[in-house]
């Protein structure tokens, strides 16, 4: 990186150009984009997670769905408890979370209603059933997931 930059200051663009991203960062960036309803960014990060091999893509896709389902379940729990007046410190204790994690989740869900989160969760379950029992292309199902987040 220092050699690449030569005498110039190192920029974010240089880092992104030279340092490969791991799939974990794409997963978290994908969730961030979905929760922000940023279709273009979600599409980019989500599709970067899928290998070209159709068999591997299906397996990876089911893993992504499982992760998203887990995240949305937690979002629903937190949103429900907050709306019932439960104090954030108590929620963090109940979930055995660091309070910083709860703060991050609160930031992600503040513009989401319980009904929006339920609709997205329901769609994730439907898409999982389709992925397991049909011959739909994974990319089509992935686009359906992205649409479910970004249209609510």
XYZ file of C-alpha atoms in Angstrom:
152
model
C 0.000 0.000 0.000
C 2.827 2.384 0.861
C 4.610 1.495 -2.383
C 1.393 1.974 -4.340
C 0.747 5.377 -2.804
C 4.367 6.438 -3.387
C 4.591 9.971 -2.018
C 0.821 10.564 -1.973
C -1.319 10.233 1.134
C -3.058 6.875 1.405
C -6.754 7.215 0.585
C -9.795 5.044 1.205
C -10.014 4.406 -2.557
C -6.448 3.080 -2.581
C -7.206 0.741 0.317
C -10.369 -0.558 -1.341
C -8.500 -1.062 -4.628
C -5.644 -3.067 -3.098
C -7.021 -4.862 -0.056
C -9.418 -7.691 -0.905
C -12.632 -7.775 1.079
C -13.592 -10.943 2.840
C -17.073 -12.378 2.607
C -17.747 -11.486 6.255
C -17.436 -7.794 5.470
C -19.829 -8.231 2.523
C -22.378 -9.916 4.805
C -22.343 -7.058 7.302
C -22.301 -4.396 4.594
C -25.209 -6.181 2.925
C -27.227 -6.128 6.179
C -26.379 -2.450 6.667
C -27.544 -1.679 3.133
C -30.733 -3.702 3.507
C -31.654 -2.024 6.779
C -30.944 1.383 5.223
C -33.117 0.340 2.239
C -30.204 1.052 -0.112
C -31.058 -1.223 -3.033
C -27.954 -0.600 -5.132
C -25.497 -1.208 -2.292
C -27.439 -4.250 -1.023
C -27.448 -5.721 -4.531
C -23.689 -5.190 -4.912
C -22.766 -6.712 -1.548
C -25.270 -9.561 -1.703
C -24.223 -10.709 -5.158
C -20.537 -10.459 -4.184
C -21.248 -13.202 -1.638
C -22.383 -15.753 -4.204
C -19.904 -17.995 -6.019
C -20.377 -18.692 -9.736
C -20.878 -22.417 -9.198
C -24.681 -22.982 -8.954
C -24.374 -25.741 -6.330
C -22.109 -23.645 -4.139
C -24.296 -20.584 -4.751
C -27.364 -22.364 -3.382
C -25.488 -23.452 -0.273
C -24.072 -19.956 0.273
C -27.494 -18.418 -0.324
C -29.099 -20.638 2.323
C -26.378 -19.530 4.743
C -27.050 -15.877 3.934
C -30.792 -16.433 4.443
C -30.167 -18.079 7.795
C -28.018 -15.152 8.890
C -30.627 -12.609 7.731
C -33.418 -14.508 9.489
C -31.422 -14.469 12.710
C -30.746 -10.736 12.396
C -34.378 -9.882 11.673
C -35.535 -12.046 14.615
C -33.266 -10.043 16.922
C -34.480 -6.795 15.372
C -38.085 -7.870 16.047
C -37.325 -8.776 19.656
C -35.543 -5.491 20.324
C -38.187 -3.380 18.569
C -40.992 -5.136 20.459
C -39.295 -4.712 23.841
C -38.500 -1.046 23.169
C -42.097 -0.359 22.143
C -43.283 -2.020 25.356
C -41.127 0.419 27.329
C -38.325 -1.942 28.338
C -35.179 -0.001 29.163
C -32.248 -0.582 26.790
C -29.971 -1.691 29.636
C -32.540 -4.341 30.604
C -32.841 -5.513 26.968
C -29.051 -5.873 26.749
C -29.088 -7.929 29.943
C -31.959 -10.120 28.710
C -30.174 -10.850 25.432
C -26.766 -11.096 27.137
C -25.467 -8.437 24.774
C -22.935 -5.728 25.210
C -24.896 -2.428 25.444
C -22.950 -1.156 22.408
C -24.422 -3.970 20.304
C -27.909 -2.963 21.382
C -27.147 0.659 20.507
C -26.096 -0.424 16.991
C -29.290 -2.471 16.560
C -31.413 0.457 17.784
C -29.824 2.672 15.115
C -30.605 0.104 12.413
C -34.239 -0.413 13.370
C -35.354 3.085 14.325
C -37.084 3.682 10.964
C -38.638 0.206 10.844
C -42.035 -0.687 12.244
C -42.828 -4.058 13.777
C -45.134 -4.787 10.828
C -42.322 -4.013 8.333
C -39.943 -6.320 10.161
C -42.560 -9.078 10.337
C -43.242 -8.746 6.603
C -39.540 -9.048 5.811
C -39.165 -12.032 8.150
C -42.139 -13.760 6.539
C -40.634 -13.154 3.091
C -37.298 -14.626 4.219
C -39.093 -17.810 5.294
C -40.976 -18.019 1.982
C -37.768 -17.527 0.010
C -36.008 -20.194 2.074
C -38.779 -22.684 1.243
C -38.526 -21.773 -2.438
C -34.755 -22.180 -2.395
C -34.992 -25.618 -0.805
C -37.874 -26.962 -2.869
C -37.582 -25.443 -6.315
C -35.250 -24.862 -9.182
C -35.386 -21.059 -9.014
C -32.050 -19.469 -9.777
C -30.400 -18.230 -6.599
C -29.830 -14.778 -8.093
C -33.593 -14.368 -8.651
C -34.334 -15.371 -5.071
C -31.616 -13.054 -3.791
C -33.138 -10.177 -5.720
C -36.511 -11.032 -4.147
C -34.932 -10.794 -0.679
C -33.372 -7.426 -1.500
C -36.736 -6.170 -2.815
C -38.505 -7.303 0.361
C -36.218 -5.135 2.471
C -36.054 -2.119 0.234
C -39.748 -1.820 -0.661
C -41.110 -1.828 2.907
